[in-house]
mmCIF file of C-alpha atoms and ligand atoms in Angstrom:
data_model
loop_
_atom_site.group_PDB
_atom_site.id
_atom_site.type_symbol
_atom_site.label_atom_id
_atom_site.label_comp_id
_atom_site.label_asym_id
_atom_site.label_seq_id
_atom_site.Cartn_x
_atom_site.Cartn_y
_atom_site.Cartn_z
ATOM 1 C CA UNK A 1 12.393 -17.782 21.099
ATOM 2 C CA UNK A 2 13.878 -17.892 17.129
ATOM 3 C CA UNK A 3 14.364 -14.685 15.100
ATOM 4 C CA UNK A 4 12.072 -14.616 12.061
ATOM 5 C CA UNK A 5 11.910 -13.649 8.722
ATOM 6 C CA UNK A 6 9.486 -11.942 7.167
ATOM 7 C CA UNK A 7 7.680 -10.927 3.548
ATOM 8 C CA UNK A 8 5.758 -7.755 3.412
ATOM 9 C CA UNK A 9 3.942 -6.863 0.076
ATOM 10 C CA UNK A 10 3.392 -3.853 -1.371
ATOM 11 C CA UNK A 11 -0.452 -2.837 -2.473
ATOM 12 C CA UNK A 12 -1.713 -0.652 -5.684
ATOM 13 C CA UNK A 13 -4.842 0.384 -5.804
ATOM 14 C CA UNK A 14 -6.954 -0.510 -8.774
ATOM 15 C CA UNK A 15 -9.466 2.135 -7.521
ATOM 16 C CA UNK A 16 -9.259 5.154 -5.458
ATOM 17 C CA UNK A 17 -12.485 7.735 -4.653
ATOM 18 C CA UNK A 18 -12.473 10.217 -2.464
ATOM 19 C CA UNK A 19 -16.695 10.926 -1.771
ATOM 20 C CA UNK A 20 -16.064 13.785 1.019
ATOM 21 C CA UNK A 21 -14.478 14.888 4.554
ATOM 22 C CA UNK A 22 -14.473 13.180 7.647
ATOM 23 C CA UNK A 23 -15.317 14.700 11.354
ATOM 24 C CA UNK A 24 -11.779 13.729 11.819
ATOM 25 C CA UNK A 25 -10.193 15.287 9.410
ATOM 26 C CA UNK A 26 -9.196 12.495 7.465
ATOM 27 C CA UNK A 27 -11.042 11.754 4.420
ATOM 28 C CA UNK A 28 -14.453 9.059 3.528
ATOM 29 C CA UNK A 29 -12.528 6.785 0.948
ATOM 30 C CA UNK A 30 -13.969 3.716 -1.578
ATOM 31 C CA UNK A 31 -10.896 2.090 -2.468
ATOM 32 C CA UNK A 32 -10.411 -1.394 -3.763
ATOM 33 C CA UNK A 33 -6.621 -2.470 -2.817
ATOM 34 C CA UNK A 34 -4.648 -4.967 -4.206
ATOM 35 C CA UNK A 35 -1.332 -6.932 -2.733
ATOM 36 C CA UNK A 36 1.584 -7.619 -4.854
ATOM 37 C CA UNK A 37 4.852 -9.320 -4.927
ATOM 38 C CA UNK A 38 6.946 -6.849 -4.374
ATOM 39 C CA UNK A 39 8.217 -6.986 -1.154
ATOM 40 C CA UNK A 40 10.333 -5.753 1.857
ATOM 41 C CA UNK A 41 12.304 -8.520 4.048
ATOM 42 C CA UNK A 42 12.293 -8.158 7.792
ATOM 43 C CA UNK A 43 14.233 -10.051 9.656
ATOM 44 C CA UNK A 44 13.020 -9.906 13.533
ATOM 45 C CA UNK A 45 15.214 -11.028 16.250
ATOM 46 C CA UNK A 46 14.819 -11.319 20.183
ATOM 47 C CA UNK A 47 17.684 -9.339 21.334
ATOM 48 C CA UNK A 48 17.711 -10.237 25.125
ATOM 49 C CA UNK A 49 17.581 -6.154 25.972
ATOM 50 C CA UNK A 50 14.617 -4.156 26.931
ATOM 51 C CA UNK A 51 15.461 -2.277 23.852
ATOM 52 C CA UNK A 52 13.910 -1.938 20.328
ATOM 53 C CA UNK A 53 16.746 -1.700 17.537
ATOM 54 C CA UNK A 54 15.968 -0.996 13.945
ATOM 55 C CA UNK A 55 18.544 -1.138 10.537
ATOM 56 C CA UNK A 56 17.665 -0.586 7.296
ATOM 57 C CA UNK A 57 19.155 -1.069 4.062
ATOM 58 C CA UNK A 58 17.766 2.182 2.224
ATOM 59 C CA UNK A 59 20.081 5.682 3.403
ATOM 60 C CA UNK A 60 16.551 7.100 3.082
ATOM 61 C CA UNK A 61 14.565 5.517 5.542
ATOM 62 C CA UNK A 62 14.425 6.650 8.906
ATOM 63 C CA UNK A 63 15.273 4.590 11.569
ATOM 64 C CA UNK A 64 14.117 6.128 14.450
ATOM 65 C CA UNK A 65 10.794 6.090 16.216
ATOM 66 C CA UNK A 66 9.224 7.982 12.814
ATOM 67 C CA UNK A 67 9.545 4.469 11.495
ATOM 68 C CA UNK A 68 6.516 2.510 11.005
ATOM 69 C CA UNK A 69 8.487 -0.543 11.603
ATOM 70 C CA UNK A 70 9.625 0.973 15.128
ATOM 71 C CA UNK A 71 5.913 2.566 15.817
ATOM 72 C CA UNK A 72 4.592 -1.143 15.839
ATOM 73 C CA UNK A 73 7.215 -2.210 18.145
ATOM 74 C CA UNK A 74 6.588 0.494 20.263
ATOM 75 C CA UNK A 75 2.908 -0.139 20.527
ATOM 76 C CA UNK A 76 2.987 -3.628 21.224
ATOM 77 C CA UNK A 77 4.858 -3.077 23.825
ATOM 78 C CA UNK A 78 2.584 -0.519 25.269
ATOM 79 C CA UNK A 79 -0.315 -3.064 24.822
ATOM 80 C CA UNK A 80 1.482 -5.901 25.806
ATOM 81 C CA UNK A 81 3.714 -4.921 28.928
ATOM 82 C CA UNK A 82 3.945 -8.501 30.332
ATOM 83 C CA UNK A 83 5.023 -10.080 27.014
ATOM 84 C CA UNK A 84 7.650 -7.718 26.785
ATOM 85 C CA UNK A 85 8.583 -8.271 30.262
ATOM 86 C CA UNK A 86 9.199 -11.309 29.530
ATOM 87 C CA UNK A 87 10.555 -11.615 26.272
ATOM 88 C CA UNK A 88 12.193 -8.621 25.687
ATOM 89 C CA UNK A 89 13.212 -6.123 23.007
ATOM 90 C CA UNK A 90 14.012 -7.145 19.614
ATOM 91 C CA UNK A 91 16.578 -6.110 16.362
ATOM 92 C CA UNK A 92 14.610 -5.347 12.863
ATOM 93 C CA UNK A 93 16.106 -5.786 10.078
ATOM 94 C CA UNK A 94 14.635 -3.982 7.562
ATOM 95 C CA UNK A 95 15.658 -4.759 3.758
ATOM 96 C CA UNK A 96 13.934 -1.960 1.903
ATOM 97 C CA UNK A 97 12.793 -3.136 -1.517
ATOM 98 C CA UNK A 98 9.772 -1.624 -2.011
ATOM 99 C CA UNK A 99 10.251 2.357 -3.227
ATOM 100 C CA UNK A 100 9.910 5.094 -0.890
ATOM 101 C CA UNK A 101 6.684 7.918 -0.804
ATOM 102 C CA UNK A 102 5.595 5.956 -3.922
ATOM 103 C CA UNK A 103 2.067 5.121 -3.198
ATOM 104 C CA UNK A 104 2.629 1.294 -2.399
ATOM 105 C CA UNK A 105 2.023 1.659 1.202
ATOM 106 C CA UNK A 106 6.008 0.380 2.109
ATOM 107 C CA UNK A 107 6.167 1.883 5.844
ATOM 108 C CA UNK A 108 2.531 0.592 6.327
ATOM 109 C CA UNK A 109 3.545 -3.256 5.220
ATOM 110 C CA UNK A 110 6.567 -2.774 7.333
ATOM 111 C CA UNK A 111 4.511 -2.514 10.736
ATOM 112 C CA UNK A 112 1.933 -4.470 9.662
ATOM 113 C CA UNK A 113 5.074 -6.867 9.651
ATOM 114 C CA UNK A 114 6.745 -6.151 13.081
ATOM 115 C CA UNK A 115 2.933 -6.428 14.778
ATOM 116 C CA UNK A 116 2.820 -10.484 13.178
ATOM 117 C CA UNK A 117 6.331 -11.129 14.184
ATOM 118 C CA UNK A 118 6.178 -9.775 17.698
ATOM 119 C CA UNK A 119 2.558 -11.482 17.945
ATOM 120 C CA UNK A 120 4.891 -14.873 17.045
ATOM 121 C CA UNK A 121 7.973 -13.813 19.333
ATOM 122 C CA UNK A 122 6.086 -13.016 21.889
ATOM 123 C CA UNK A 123 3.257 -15.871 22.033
ATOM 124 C CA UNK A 124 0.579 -13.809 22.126
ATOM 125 C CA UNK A 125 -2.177 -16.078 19.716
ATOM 126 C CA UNK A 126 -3.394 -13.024 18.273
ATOM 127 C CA UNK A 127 -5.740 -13.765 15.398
ATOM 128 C CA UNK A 128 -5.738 -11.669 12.277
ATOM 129 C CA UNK A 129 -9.044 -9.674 13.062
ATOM 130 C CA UNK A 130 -6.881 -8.617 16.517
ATOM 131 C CA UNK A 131 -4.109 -7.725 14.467
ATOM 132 C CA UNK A 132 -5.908 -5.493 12.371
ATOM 133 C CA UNK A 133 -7.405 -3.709 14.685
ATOM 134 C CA UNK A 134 -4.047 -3.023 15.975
ATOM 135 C CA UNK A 135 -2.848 -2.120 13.206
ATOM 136 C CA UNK A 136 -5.822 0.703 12.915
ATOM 137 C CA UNK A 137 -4.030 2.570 15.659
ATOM 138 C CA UNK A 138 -0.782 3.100 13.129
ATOM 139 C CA UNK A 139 -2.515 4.013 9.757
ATOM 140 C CA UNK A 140 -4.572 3.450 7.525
ATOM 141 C CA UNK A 141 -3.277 0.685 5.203
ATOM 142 C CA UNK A 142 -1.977 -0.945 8.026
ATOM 143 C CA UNK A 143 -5.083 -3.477 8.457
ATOM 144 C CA UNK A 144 -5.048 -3.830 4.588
ATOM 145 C CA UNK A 145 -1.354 -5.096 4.673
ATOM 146 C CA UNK A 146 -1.686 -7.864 7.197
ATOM 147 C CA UNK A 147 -3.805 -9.712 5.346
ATOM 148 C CA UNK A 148 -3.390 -8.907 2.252
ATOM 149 C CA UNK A 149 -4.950 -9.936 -1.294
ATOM 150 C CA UNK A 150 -7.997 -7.813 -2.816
ATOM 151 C CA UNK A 151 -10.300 -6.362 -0.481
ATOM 152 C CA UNK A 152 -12.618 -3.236 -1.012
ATOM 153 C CA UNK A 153 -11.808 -0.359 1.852
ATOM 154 C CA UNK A 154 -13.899 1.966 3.418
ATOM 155 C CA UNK A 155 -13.898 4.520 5.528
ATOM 156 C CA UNK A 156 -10.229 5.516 6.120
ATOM 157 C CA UNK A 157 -9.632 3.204 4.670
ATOM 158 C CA UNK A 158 -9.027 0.565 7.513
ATOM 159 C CA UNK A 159 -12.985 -1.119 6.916
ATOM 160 C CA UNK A 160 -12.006 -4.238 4.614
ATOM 161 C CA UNK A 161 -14.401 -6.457 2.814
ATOM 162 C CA UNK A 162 -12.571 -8.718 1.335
ATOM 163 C CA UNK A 163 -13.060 -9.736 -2.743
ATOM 164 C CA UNK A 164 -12.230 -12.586 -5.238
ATOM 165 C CA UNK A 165 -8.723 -12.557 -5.483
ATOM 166 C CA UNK A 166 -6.926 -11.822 -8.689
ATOM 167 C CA UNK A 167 -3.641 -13.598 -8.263
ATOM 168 C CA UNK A 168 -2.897 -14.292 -11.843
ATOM 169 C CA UNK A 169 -1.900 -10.887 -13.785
ATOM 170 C CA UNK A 170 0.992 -9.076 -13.493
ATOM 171 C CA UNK A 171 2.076 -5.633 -13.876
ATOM 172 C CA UNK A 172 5.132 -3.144 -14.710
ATOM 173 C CA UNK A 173 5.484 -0.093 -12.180
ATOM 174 C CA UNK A 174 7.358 2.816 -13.250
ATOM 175 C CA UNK A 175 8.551 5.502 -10.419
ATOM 176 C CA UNK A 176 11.221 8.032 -10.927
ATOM 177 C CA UNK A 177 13.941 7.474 -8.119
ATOM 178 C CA UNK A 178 14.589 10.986 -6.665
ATOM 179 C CA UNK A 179 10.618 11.799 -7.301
ATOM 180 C CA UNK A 180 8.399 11.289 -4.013
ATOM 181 C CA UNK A 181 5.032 12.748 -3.618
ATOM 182 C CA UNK A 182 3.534 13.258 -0.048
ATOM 183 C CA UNK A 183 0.208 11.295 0.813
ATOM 184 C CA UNK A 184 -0.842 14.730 3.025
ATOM 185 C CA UNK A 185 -0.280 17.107 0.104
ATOM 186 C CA UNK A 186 -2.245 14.951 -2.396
ATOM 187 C CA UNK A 187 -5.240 15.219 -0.037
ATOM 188 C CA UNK A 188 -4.927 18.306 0.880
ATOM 189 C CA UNK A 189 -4.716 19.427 -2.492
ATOM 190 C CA UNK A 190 -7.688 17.418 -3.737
ATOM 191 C CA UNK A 191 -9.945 19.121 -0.618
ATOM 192 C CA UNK A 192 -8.392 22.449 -2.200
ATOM 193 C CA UNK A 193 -9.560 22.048 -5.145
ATOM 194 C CA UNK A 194 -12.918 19.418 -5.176
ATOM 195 C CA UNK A 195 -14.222 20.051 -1.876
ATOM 196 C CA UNK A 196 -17.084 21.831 -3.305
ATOM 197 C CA UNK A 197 -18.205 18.735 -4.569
ATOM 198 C CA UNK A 198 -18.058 16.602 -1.115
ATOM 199 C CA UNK A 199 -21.078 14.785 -0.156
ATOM 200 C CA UNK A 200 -21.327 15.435 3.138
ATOM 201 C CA UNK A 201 -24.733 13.686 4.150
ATOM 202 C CA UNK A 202 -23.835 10.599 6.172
ATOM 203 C CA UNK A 203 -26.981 8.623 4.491
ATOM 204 C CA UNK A 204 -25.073 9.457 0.907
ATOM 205 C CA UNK A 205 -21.859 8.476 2.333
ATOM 206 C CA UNK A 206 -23.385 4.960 3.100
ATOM 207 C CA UNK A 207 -24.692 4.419 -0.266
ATOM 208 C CA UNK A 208 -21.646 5.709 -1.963
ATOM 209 C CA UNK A 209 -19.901 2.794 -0.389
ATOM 210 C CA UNK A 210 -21.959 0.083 -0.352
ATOM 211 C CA UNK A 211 -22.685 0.859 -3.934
ATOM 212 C CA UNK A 212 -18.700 -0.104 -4.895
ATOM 213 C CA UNK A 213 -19.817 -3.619 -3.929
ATOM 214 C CA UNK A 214 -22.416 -4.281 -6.766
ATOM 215 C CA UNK A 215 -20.162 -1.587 -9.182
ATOM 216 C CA UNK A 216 -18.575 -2.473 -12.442
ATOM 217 C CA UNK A 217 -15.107 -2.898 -11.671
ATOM 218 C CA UNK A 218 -16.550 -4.908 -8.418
ATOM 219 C CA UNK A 219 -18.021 -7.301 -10.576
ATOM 220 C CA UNK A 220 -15.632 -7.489 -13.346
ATOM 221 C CA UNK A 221 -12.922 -8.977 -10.824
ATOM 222 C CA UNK A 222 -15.631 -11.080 -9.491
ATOM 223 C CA UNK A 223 -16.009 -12.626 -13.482
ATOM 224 C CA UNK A 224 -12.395 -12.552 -13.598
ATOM 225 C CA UNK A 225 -12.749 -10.602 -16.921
ATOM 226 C CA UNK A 226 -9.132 -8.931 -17.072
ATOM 227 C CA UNK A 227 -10.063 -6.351 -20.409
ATOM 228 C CA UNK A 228 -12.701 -4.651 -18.198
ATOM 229 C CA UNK A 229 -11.010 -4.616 -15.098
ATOM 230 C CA UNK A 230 -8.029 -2.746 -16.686
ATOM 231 C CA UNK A 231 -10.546 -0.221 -18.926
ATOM 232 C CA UNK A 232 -12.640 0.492 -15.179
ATOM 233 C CA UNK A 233 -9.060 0.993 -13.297
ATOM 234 C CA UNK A 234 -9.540 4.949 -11.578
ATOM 235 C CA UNK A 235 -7.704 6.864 -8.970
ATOM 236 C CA UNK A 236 -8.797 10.930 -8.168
ATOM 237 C CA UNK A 237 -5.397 11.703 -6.961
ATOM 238 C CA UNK A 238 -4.434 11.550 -10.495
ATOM 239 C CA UNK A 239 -6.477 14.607 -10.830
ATOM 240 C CA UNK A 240 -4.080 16.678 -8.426
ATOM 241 C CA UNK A 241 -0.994 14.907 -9.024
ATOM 242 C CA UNK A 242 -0.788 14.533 -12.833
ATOM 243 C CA UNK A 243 -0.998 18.119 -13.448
ATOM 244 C CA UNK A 244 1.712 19.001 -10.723
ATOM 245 C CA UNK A 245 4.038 16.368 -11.626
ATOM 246 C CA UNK A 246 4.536 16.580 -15.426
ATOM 247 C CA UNK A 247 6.941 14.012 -15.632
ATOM 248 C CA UNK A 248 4.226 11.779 -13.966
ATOM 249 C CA UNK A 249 1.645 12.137 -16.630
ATOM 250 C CA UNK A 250 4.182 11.261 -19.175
ATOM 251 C CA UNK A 251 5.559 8.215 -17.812
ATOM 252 C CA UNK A 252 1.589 7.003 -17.829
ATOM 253 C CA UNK A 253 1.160 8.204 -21.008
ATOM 254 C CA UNK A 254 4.347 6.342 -22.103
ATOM 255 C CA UNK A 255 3.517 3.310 -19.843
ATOM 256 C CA UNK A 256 -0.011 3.327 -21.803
ATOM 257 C CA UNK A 257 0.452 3.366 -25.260
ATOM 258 C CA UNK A 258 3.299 0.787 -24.851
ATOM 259 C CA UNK A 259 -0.025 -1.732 -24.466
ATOM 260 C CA UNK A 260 -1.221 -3.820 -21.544
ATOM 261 C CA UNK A 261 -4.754 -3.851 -19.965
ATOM 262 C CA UNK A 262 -5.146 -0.592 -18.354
ATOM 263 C CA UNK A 263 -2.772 2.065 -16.254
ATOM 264 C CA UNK A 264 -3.119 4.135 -13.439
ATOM 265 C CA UNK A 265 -1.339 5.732 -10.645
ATOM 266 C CA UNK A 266 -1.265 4.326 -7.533
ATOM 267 C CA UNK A 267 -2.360 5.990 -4.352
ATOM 268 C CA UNK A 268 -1.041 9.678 -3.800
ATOM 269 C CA UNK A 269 2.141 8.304 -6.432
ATOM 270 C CA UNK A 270 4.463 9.320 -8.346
ATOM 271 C CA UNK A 271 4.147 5.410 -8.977
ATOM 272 C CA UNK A 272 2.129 4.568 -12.054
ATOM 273 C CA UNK A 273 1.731 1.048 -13.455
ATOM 274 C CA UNK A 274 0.025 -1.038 -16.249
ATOM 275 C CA UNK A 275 -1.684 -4.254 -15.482
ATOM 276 C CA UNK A 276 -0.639 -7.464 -17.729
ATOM 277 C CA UNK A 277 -1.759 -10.573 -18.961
ATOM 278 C CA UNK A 278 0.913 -12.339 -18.721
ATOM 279 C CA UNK A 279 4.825 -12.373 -17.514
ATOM 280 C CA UNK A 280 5.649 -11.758 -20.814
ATOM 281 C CA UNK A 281 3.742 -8.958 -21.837
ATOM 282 C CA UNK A 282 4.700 -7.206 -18.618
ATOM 283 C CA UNK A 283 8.460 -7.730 -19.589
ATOM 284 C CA UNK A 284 7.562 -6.216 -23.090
ATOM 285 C CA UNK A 285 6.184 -3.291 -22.102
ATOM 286 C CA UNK A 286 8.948 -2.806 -19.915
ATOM 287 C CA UNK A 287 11.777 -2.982 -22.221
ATOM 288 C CA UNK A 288 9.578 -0.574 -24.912
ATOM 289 C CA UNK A 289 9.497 2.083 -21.943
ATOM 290 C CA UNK A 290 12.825 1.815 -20.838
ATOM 291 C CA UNK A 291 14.212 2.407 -24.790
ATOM 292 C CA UNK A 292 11.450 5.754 -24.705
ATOM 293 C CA UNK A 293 12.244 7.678 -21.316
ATOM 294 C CA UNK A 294 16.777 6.942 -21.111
ATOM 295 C CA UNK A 295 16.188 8.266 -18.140
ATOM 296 C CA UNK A 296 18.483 6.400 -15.515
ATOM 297 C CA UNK A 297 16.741 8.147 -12.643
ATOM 298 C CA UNK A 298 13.198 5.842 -14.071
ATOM 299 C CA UNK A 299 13.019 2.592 -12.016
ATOM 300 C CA UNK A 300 11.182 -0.032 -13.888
ATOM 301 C CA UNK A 301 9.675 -3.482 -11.979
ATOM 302 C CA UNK A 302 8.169 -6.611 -12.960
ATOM 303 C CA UNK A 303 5.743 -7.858 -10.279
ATOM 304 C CA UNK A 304 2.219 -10.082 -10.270
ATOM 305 C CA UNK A 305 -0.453 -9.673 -8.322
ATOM 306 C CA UNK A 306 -0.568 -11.892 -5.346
ATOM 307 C CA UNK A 307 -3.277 -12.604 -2.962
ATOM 308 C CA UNK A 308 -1.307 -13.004 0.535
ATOM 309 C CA UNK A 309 -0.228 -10.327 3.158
ATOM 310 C CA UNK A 310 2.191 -11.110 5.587
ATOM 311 C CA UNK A 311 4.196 -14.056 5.110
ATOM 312 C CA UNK A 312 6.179 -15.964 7.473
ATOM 313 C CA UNK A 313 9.707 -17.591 5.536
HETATM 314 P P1 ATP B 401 1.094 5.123 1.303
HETATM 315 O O1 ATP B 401 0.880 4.388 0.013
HETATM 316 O O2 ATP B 401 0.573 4.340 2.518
HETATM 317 O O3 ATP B 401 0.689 6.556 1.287
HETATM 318 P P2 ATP B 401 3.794 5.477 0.592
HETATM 319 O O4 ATP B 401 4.190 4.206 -0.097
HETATM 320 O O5 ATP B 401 3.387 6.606 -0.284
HETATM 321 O O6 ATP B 401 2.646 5.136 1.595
HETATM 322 P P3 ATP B 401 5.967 5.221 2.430
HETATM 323 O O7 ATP B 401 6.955 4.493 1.594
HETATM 324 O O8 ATP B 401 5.254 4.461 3.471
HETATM 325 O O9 ATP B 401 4.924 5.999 1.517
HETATM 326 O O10 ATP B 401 6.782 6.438 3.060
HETATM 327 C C1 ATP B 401 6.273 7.690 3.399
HETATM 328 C C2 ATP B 401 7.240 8.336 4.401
HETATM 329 O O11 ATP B 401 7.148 7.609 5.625
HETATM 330 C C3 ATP B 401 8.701 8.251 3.991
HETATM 331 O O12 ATP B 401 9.094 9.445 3.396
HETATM 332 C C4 ATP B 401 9.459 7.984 5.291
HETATM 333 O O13 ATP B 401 10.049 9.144 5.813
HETATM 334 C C5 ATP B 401 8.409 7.528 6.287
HETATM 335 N N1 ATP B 401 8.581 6.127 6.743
HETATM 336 C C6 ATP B 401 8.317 5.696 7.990
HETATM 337 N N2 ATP B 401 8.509 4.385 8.099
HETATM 338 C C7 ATP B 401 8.901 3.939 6.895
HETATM 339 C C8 ATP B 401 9.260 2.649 6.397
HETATM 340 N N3 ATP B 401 9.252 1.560 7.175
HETATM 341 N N4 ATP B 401 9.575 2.551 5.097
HETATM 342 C C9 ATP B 401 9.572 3.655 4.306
HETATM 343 N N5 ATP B 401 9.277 4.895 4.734
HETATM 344 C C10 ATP B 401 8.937 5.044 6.014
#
């Protein structure tokens, strides 16, 4: 048994509809998700106790059982009580790079993590279609970060299908440090105010979704035809969130006119971001934002799209 160390990606989502209400209270999504290079680091370790340790590097993140990280632990162990009979707890060692409540799915990528390490640690041969399925039980975007790259997602978000990957553009993300917006209030908000226009007949659900897969921005990734896919880039949440969080709506604004194929916010936000050509460009429109908002509380980051989830170093 050898500690490992692992890469967990962060997604954005190049599109984001919410078509109406769930019988569980969660809401019928068409999202298409995309993985990118930034990353947290866990480092997983077999600690020879029947205990489940986590540390991480961020003062912000919790490290108790509210951790998504520890969650994963937790349920493997509940699903696999011989394994950890035998093997034992383990120490995570969570370096938090990825921003916090920012709409890039961090906690999510973090479990997704701990369930492929534990599945190594512990021997358990668990393909990635297991995993997933696992990871269902622990959110969302859980099933999404495992494997990673571009996939369309339905339902809760946890149905994947997925796409042509589109591993060669990059992108500059902007997020204001001390700003964090909560997934639960962005949805609530959105029921609040665009419930009325739910469709709430299953047979319209269906076609709502399956329509995504012959849509414009659908096939524009499929040609690979980077001007379109940044003009068809769309997220509702911007609809609640932009007009709460003024400070939001300029950064995009900002982020926007600095050039670049397209921008939009990703997930619930605050983090907004501007998909590039090239390295280059991306650094560009970086440094032009940076001398608009001297604001040292604005994070700026570099990153290209990748098409892996989990990765093993
Ligand atoms: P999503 O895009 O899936 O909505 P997010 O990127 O907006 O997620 P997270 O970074 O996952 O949000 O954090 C949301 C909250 O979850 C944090 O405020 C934190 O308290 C809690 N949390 C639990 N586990 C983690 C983790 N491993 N990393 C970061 N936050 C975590």
């Amino acid at each position: 048994m050898h500690p490992y160390t692992l890469l967990a990606p962060a997604k954005i989502n190049l599109y984001l509809e919410i078509i109406g209400d769930r019988p569980d209270g969660y809401h019928e999504l068409v999202m298409i998700l995309q993985s990118i290079d930034l990353a947290d680091r866990l480092e997983i370790r077999p600690n020879g106790t029947q205990a489940f340790r986590l540390t991480c590097s961020h003062p912000q993140v919790p490290t108790d059982e509210t951790n998504l990280a520890y969650r994963a632990a937790q349920l493997m162990k509940q699903e696999f009580r011989e394994a950890f009979a035998n093997y034992g707890g383990v120490d995570i060692i969570l370096d938090k790079r990825i921003p916090i409540a920012a709409g890039l799915a961090g906690g999510s990528t973090d479990g997704a993590a701990v369930l492929v390490g534990l599945n190594l640690i512990w021997q358990l041969g668990l393909t990635i279609p297991e995993l997933q399925r696992l990871g269902e039980q622990l959110g969302s975007d859980v099933p999404f970060c495992i494997a990673g790259g571009t996939a369309i997602a339905t339902r809760r978000g946890e149905k994947l299908d997925p796409i042509q990957d589109l591993d060669n553009l990059w992108l500059v993300l902007g997020k204001y440090h001390s700003l964090a917006v909560s997934t639960p209030w962005a949805y609530k908000t959105y029921r609040q105010q665009f419930g009325h226009e739910y469709v709430n007949d299953h047979s319209e659900i269906e076609s709502k979704t399956s329509n995504i897969n012959s849509g414009p921005l659908v096939q524009a990734i499929g040609q690979k035809d980077n001007q379109k896919i940044g003009q068809l880039l769309s997220n509702d949440l911007e609809k609640v969130v932009l007009p709460e969080y003024p400070q939001v709506a300029q950064l995009r604004d900002i982020l926007q006119q600095a050039g670049g194929l397209g921008t939009m916010m990703s997930g619930s936000g605050p983090t907004v971001f501007t998909l590039c050509q090239s390295q280059e460009e991306a650094q560009n429109i970086k440094n032009q934002v940076r001398q608009t908002i001297v604001d040292p509380d604005l994070e700026l980051w570099v990153s290209k799209l990748s098409n892996t989830g989990i990765q093993i170093i």
